[in-house]
DNA sequence: AGCACGCCGACT
DNA sequence: GTCGGCGTGCTC
């Protein structure tokens, strides 16, 4: 077994296979499947993943692996298999999949350099090159290019005075710090202490310290805790009483914070009923998917925590996925309080180094629980006992770049391997999941009541068309404004929510709320400034922008868009004394600012929390008694068949922020389409009826969960080329599928041009098409050459969430 | 993805 | 006659 099959770090169709290399004898015991290695590849050196070991290769002359990058494989057998599965299910390159499974820090960086050859002196070079190597024997290739000296240098290279060197670098180094530890056993240490001169109090203190704690301690820490100087340590070192070593330390993003240990809460009867099947699945080690459907504030988190506790008791590990946006300090705290140091946290707020350290803790089995966003699903645990996905309906679980995976699918796949349960939790489950629960593929667990029977907040829907009619042109309705003033007087807090994702413009009548829809697709038409047209991105339908409302003939018809900053300004104009904290991408950009703003709000430093998406979830402040949604429509009018579902989910989530504790909560939803079922039913928090209604729509228009979707997006600099290729692809797919499948397109993508590239797409709706994957693969194969050089790009998304 | 090899246009 | 354009094909 001295040959390794290696997947090389070159994301291209032609290199998407294993390359065989000889393993040098000295690395035979280190290199295993899952190890990263540096291999020669053509003239360069690149990183690769060993995926298999073998005795024979069909290749006659093999080159050798240069060196391994890991002492322990970064991918274990299960993850390698999972990678193969993912490749198949996302049609991505193997290398992209493996890289997606690991922290970015493990991705190689490459450097191309020019080095003075051995035995060559700087003075032997031509005059204009001498300075380049002034105080090093090497220079960066890019610098040489910038100075326009490449040709000259290449001549030197041909003459053997300069060499081109390729280097593979790790992105992040392990953080090493100097540690001190005793060099002697306890008794000898004791003896050494007595031999010290009596005035050597510092040295005595150090020995006393090590008699208590014999393990290595960071030097800086030792000096400060004992109040001694470096010199003291030096003399002990000379005497051979202590020794130093460089040890890896973790960057701990939570080191500053103290967590009080909390114990389990008593479960309510409902929670008790809901948790039982989960516990039994853990107990009997039977894979099962649970949909934990519980209204906001019904205590889902406590069920997660206690299930995990049971898993840990069995000596197994747990993965908890939380949407990036709600991976709030509050959430992390609850897990840290319960499980202390056994928890690793992974989210985008961490630096690459911090993420890597958290990952290392998992790999080294120093933690048992990981709480993290999407990519935490790849946590390298080897004995998973449960996978929990909170806010299961969130679309951020779907990765929108290659590999285009859905964390839910990966979770189920891994859980099958480990024969453990998956718990999908949500107050507003995705239609897909709820439908599966209805069909019995998932086990439905319900928590219909809030804990301590707190009533759901009263929701009032305000018709903004009425407001306009009665002369109120501001963005606050009379009702909402009254309530804001009332809360300010009572010194209670409130949250104002503005959905910012309404940017893709749509046209709406301010008088009657009429929004232009596509007659064939039930999807909002998008306004295009460049040709003053309304357009459907699903079927290509086009219409003129109306000057008067087709419905009520009003002239107040215009397109929409507004921002948090504008709301803040207007609010301050009306109520100058209001203390507002604004949370959006602008104010939370810097690291830690998210947490700081929320803490400020919690401490009562502001009355109003104004924000976008990010304040919709997970917040749990006792003093919030009013939630205002400024415009419920923005999301409803996105060109997306899930827009109703997203609107309902969002409104329900936001409403759930109010009155979670002693004070009752109120919600005001402002809208131009109060009669739309997603708004209306969010008002009564009636998921079940929403589900029924939305399922009818989906069935009628052949959308998930009745049909699967696949999306092929073609882009090219030339419009005609993009259209023509998409057309051919559509025809080809059509010919390969059964008559039950629907192939739509070519249609311009919702973003028809990015970076001067025209984008066309083809949407496939189908129930069961075993040939589809093969067909898509052969398309990618067929256009391979053109994708390399001709500037053509084709991307395939099996089960897209964003239609762009 | 790089990089080398190789075959056609504008220059010393 | 040469330098250099980027099309084509390969990397174990």
PDB file of C-alpha atoms in Angstrom, chain A residues 454-615:
ATOM      1  CA  UNK A 454     -48.553  32.983  28.117  1.00  0.00           C
ATOM      2  CA  UNK A 455     -50.990  34.125  25.457  1.00  0.00           C
ATOM      3  CA  UNK A 456     -49.708  34.772  21.994  1.00  0.00           C
ATOM      4  CA  UNK A 457     -49.504  38.495  21.360  1.00  0.00           C
ATOM      5  CA  UNK A 458     -52.505  40.332  19.999  1.00  0.00           C
ATOM      6  CA  UNK A 459     -51.858  41.171  16.366  1.00  0.00           C
ATOM      7  CA  UNK A 460     -53.386  44.132  14.643  1.00  0.00           C
ATOM      8  CA  UNK A 461     -53.178  44.469  10.896  1.00  0.00           C
ATOM      9  CA  UNK A 462     -53.236  48.015   9.627  1.00  0.00           C
ATOM     10  CA  UNK A 463     -54.275  48.722   6.076  1.00  0.00           C
ATOM     11  CA  UNK A 464     -51.862  51.337   4.793  1.00  0.00           C
ATOM     12  CA  UNK A 465     -54.133  52.150   1.864  1.00  0.00           C
ATOM     13  CA  UNK A 466     -56.672  53.478   4.353  1.00  0.00           C
ATOM     14  CA  UNK A 467     -53.965  55.553   5.974  1.00  0.00           C
ATOM     15  CA  UNK A 468     -53.129  57.140   2.669  1.00  0.00           C
ATOM     16  CA  UNK A 469     -56.768  57.796   1.934  1.00  0.00           C
ATOM     17  CA  UNK A 470     -57.199  59.593   5.234  1.00  0.00           C
ATOM     18  CA  UNK A 471     -54.220  61.766   4.415  1.00  0.00           C
ATOM     19  CA  UNK A 472     -51.391  60.083   6.347  1.00  0.00           C
ATOM     20  CA  UNK A 473     -48.436  59.905   4.019  1.00  0.00           C
ATOM     21  CA  UNK A 474     -45.812  58.934   6.591  1.00  0.00           C
ATOM     22  CA  UNK A 475     -44.499  55.412   7.008  1.00  0.00           C
ATOM     23  CA  UNK A 476     -46.154  55.118  10.415  1.00  0.00           C
ATOM     24  CA  UNK A 477     -49.834  54.473  10.673  1.00  0.00           C
ATOM     25  CA  UNK A 478     -51.832  56.370  13.251  1.00  0.00           C
ATOM     26  CA  UNK A 479     -52.322  53.203  15.321  1.00  0.00           C
ATOM     27  CA  UNK A 480     -48.646  52.306  15.365  1.00  0.00           C
ATOM     28  CA  UNK A 481     -47.591  55.840  16.133  1.00  0.00           C
ATOM     29  CA  UNK A 482     -50.005  56.039  19.070  1.00  0.00           C
ATOM     30  CA  UNK A 483     -48.693  52.823  20.471  1.00  0.00           C
ATOM     31  CA  UNK A 484     -45.077  53.877  20.088  1.00  0.00           C
ATOM     32  CA  UNK A 485     -45.790  57.021  22.079  1.00  0.00           C
ATOM     33  CA  UNK A 486     -47.694  55.035  24.665  1.00  0.00           C
ATOM     34  CA  UNK A 487     -44.747  52.646  25.218  1.00  0.00           C
ATOM     35  CA  UNK A 488     -42.328  55.532  25.447  1.00  0.00           C
ATOM     36  CA  UNK A 489     -44.419  56.999  28.238  1.00  0.00           C
ATOM     37  CA  UNK A 490     -44.667  53.678  30.048  1.00  0.00           C
ATOM     38  CA  UNK A 491     -40.924  53.149  29.607  1.00  0.00           C
ATOM     39  CA  UNK A 492     -41.447  49.832  27.894  1.00  0.00           C
ATOM     40  CA  UNK A 493     -39.360  48.681  24.985  1.00  0.00           C
ATOM     41  CA  UNK A 494     -40.325  47.972  21.412  1.00  0.00           C
ATOM     42  CA  UNK A 495     -38.997  46.533  18.212  1.00  0.00           C
ATOM     43  CA  UNK A 496     -39.631  48.044  14.816  1.00  0.00           C
ATOM     44  CA  UNK A 497     -39.012  45.771  11.939  1.00  0.00           C
ATOM     45  CA  UNK A 498     -38.332  46.763   8.391  1.00  0.00           C
ATOM     46  CA  UNK A 499     -37.872  44.184   5.742  1.00  0.00           C
ATOM     47  CA  UNK A 500     -35.056  45.407   3.630  1.00  0.00           C
ATOM     48  CA  UNK A 501     -35.033  42.641   1.100  1.00  0.00           C
ATOM     49  CA  UNK A 502     -37.614  44.510  -0.844  1.00  0.00           C
ATOM     50  CA  UNK A 503     -35.029  46.023  -3.077  1.00  0.00           C
ATOM     51  CA  UNK A 504     -35.894  44.318  -6.274  1.00  0.00           C
ATOM     52  CA  UNK A 505     -38.463  46.799  -7.399  1.00  0.00           C
ATOM     53  CA  UNK A 506     -42.046  46.004  -7.942  1.00  0.00           C
ATOM     54  CA  UNK A 507     -44.894  48.278  -8.880  1.00  0.00           C
ATOM     55  CA  UNK A 508     -47.745  48.841  -6.516  1.00  0.00           C
ATOM     56  CA  UNK A 509     -50.783  51.064  -6.347  1.00  0.00           C
ATOM     57  CA  UNK A 510     -50.752  53.133  -3.196  1.00  0.00           C
ATOM     58  CA  UNK A 511     -54.529  53.428  -3.271  1.00  0.00           C
ATOM     59  CA  UNK A 512     -55.706  49.883  -3.585  1.00  0.00           C
ATOM     60  CA  UNK A 513     -52.564  47.866  -3.013  1.00  0.00           C
ATOM     61  CA  UNK A 514     -52.689  46.304  -6.442  1.00  0.00           C
ATOM     62  CA  UNK A 515     -49.418  44.660  -7.402  1.00  0.00           C
ATOM     63  CA  UNK A 516     -48.696  43.551 -10.930  1.00  0.00           C
ATOM     64  CA  UNK A 517     -48.532  39.810 -11.188  1.00  0.00           C
ATOM     65  CA  UNK A 518     -47.721  37.433 -13.987  1.00  0.00           C
ATOM     66  CA  UNK A 519     -50.936  35.892 -15.343  1.00  0.00           C
ATOM     67  CA  UNK A 520     -49.244  32.513 -15.791  1.00  0.00           C
ATOM     68  CA  UNK A 521     -47.120  32.114 -12.710  1.00  0.00           C
ATOM     69  CA  UNK A 522     -48.666  34.012  -9.820  1.00  0.00           C
ATOM     70  CA  UNK A 523     -45.422  35.737  -9.280  1.00  0.00           C
ATOM     71  CA  UNK A 524     -44.763  39.428  -8.965  1.00  0.00           C
ATOM     72  CA  UNK A 525     -43.534  41.119 -12.067  1.00  0.00           C
ATOM     73  CA  UNK A 526     -40.242  42.888 -11.682  1.00  0.00           C
ATOM     74  CA  UNK A 527     -39.774  46.452 -12.808  1.00  0.00           C
ATOM     75  CA  UNK A 528     -36.991  47.030 -15.306  1.00  0.00           C
ATOM     76  CA  UNK A 529     -35.816  50.562 -15.559  1.00  0.00           C
ATOM     77  CA  UNK A 530     -33.810  50.218 -18.755  1.00  0.00           C
ATOM     78  CA  UNK A 531     -36.783  49.414 -20.965  1.00  0.00           C
ATOM     79  CA  UNK A 532     -39.627  50.506 -18.685  1.00  0.00           C
ATOM     80  CA  UNK A 533     -41.131  47.049 -18.716  1.00  0.00           C
ATOM     81  CA  UNK A 534     -42.603  44.657 -16.195  1.00  0.00           C
ATOM     82  CA  UNK A 535     -41.270  41.173 -16.495  1.00  0.00           C
ATOM     83  CA  UNK A 536     -41.811  37.677 -15.139  1.00  0.00           C
ATOM     84  CA  UNK A 537     -38.625  35.777 -14.462  1.00  0.00           C
ATOM     85  CA  UNK A 538     -40.192  32.402 -14.531  1.00  0.00           C
ATOM     86  CA  UNK A 539     -41.933  32.284 -17.882  1.00  0.00           C
ATOM     87  CA  UNK A 540     -40.671  35.415 -19.583  1.00  0.00           C
ATOM     88  CA  UNK A 541     -44.013  37.213 -19.733  1.00  0.00           C
ATOM     89  CA  UNK A 542     -43.665  40.955 -20.332  1.00  0.00           C
ATOM     90  CA  UNK A 543     -45.916  43.953 -19.946  1.00  0.00           C
ATOM     91  CA  UNK A 544     -45.657  47.725 -19.970  1.00  0.00           C
ATOM     92  CA  UNK A 545     -45.388  49.695 -16.762  1.00  0.00           C
ATOM     93  CA  UNK A 546     -48.842  51.103 -16.166  1.00  0.00           C
ATOM     94  CA  UNK A 547     -49.289  54.813 -15.567  1.00  0.00           C
ATOM     95  CA  UNK A 548     -52.622  54.310 -13.873  1.00  0.00           C
ATOM     96  CA  UNK A 549     -53.634  51.391 -11.715  1.00  0.00           C
ATOM     97  CA  UNK A 550     -55.371  48.743 -13.877  1.00  0.00           C
ATOM     98  CA  UNK A 551     -57.578  47.942 -10.907  1.00  0.00           C
ATOM     99  CA  UNK A 552     -58.801  51.263  -9.505  1.00  0.00           C
ATOM    100  CA  UNK A 553     -57.443  53.717 -12.083  1.00  0.00           C
ATOM    101  CA  UNK A 554     -55.604  55.697  -9.468  1.00  0.00           C
ATOM    102  CA  UNK A 555     -52.490  57.530 -10.526  1.00  0.00           C
ATOM    103  CA  UNK A 556     -50.734  56.745  -7.251  1.00  0.00           C
ATOM    104  CA  UNK A 557     -48.962  53.831  -8.765  1.00  0.00           C
ATOM    105  CA  UNK A 558     -45.247  53.575  -8.263  1.00  0.00           C
ATOM    106  CA  UNK A 559     -42.399  51.291  -7.413  1.00  0.00           C
ATOM    107  CA  UNK A 560     -41.104  50.617  -3.974  1.00  0.00           C
ATOM    108  CA  UNK A 561     -38.034  50.652  -1.755  1.00  0.00           C
ATOM    109  CA  UNK A 562     -37.060  52.108   1.635  1.00  0.00           C
ATOM    110  CA  UNK A 563     -34.273  51.811   4.227  1.00  0.00           C
ATOM    111  CA  UNK A 564     -33.778  51.670   7.976  1.00  0.00           C
ATOM    112  CA  UNK A 565     -31.836  54.885   7.975  1.00  0.00           C
ATOM    113  CA  UNK A 566     -34.769  56.728   6.457  1.00  0.00           C
ATOM    114  CA  UNK A 567     -37.089  55.262   9.077  1.00  0.00           C
ATOM    115  CA  UNK A 568     -34.789  56.378  11.855  1.00  0.00           C
ATOM    116  CA  UNK A 569     -34.659  59.916  10.493  1.00  0.00           C
ATOM    117  CA  UNK A 570     -38.398  60.171  10.150  1.00  0.00           C
ATOM    118  CA  UNK A 571     -39.007  58.735  13.592  1.00  0.00           C
ATOM    119  CA  UNK A 572     -36.612  61.207  15.179  1.00  0.00           C
ATOM    120  CA  UNK A 573     -38.340  64.033  13.370  1.00  0.00           C
ATOM    121  CA  UNK A 574     -41.644  62.987  14.912  1.00  0.00           C
ATOM    122  CA  UNK A 575     -40.352  62.021  18.360  1.00  0.00           C
ATOM    123  CA  UNK A 576     -36.983  63.690  18.948  1.00  0.00           C
ATOM    124  CA  UNK A 577     -36.619  62.249  22.457  1.00  0.00           C
ATOM    125  CA  UNK A 578     -36.893  58.600  21.318  1.00  0.00           C
ATOM    126  CA  UNK A 579     -33.756  56.583  21.940  1.00  0.00           C
ATOM    127  CA  UNK A 580     -33.224  54.312  18.958  1.00  0.00           C
ATOM    128  CA  UNK A 581     -30.782  51.534  18.283  1.00  0.00           C
ATOM    129  CA  UNK A 582     -30.545  50.774  14.609  1.00  0.00           C
ATOM    130  CA  UNK A 583     -29.408  47.328  13.569  1.00  0.00           C
ATOM    131  CA  UNK A 584     -28.629  46.602   9.961  1.00  0.00           C
ATOM    132  CA  UNK A 585     -25.615  45.672   7.894  1.00  0.00           C
ATOM    133  CA  UNK A 586     -24.223  49.186   8.341  1.00  0.00           C
ATOM    134  CA  UNK A 587     -24.275  49.223  12.128  1.00  0.00           C
ATOM    135  CA  UNK A 588     -23.363  45.602  12.765  1.00  0.00           C
ATOM    136  CA  UNK A 589     -20.548  45.307  10.286  1.00  0.00           C
ATOM    137  CA  UNK A 590     -17.724  45.236  12.777  1.00  0.00           C
ATOM    138  CA  UNK A 591     -16.972  42.243  14.906  1.00  0.00           C
ATOM    139  CA  UNK A 592     -18.835  42.205  18.182  1.00  0.00           C
ATOM    140  CA  UNK A 593     -21.006  45.190  17.350  1.00  0.00           C
ATOM    141  CA  UNK A 594     -24.039  42.961  17.031  1.00  0.00           C
ATOM    142  CA  UNK A 595     -23.610  41.796  20.594  1.00  0.00           C
ATOM    143  CA  UNK A 596     -22.811  45.272  21.863  1.00  0.00           C
ATOM    144  CA  UNK A 597     -25.962  46.772  20.381  1.00  0.00           C
ATOM    145  CA  UNK A 598     -28.148  44.033  21.795  1.00  0.00           C
ATOM    146  CA  UNK A 599     -26.574  44.388  25.209  1.00  0.00           C
ATOM    147  CA  UNK A 600     -27.189  48.110  25.124  1.00  0.00           C
ATOM    148  CA  UNK A 601     -30.820  47.455  24.302  1.00  0.00           C
ATOM    149  CA  UNK A 602     -31.119  44.887  27.037  1.00  0.00           C
ATOM    150  CA  UNK A 603     -29.651  47.316  29.550  1.00  0.00           C
ATOM    151  CA  UNK A 604     -32.418  49.722  28.649  1.00  0.00           C
ATOM    152  CA  UNK A 605     -30.158  52.219  26.944  1.00  0.00           C
ATOM    153  CA  UNK A 606     -32.742  52.574  24.209  1.00  0.00           C
ATOM    154  CA  UNK A 607     -36.487  52.399  23.805  1.00  0.00           C
ATOM    155  CA  UNK A 608     -36.655  51.273  20.227  1.00  0.00           C
ATOM    156  CA  UNK A 609     -34.764  48.587  18.418  1.00  0.00           C
ATOM    157  CA  UNK A 610     -35.052  49.261  14.717  1.00  0.00           C
ATOM    158  CA  UNK A 611     -33.764  46.746  12.277  1.00  0.00           C
ATOM    159  CA  UNK A 612     -33.967  44.267   9.463  1.00  0.00           C
ATOM    160  CA  UNK A 613     -33.996  40.460   9.235  1.00  0.00           C
ATOM    161  CA  UNK A 614     -31.431  40.074  11.940  1.00  0.00           C
ATOM    162  CA  UNK A 615     -33.729  41.196  14.734  1.00  0.00           C
TER     163      UNK A 615
END
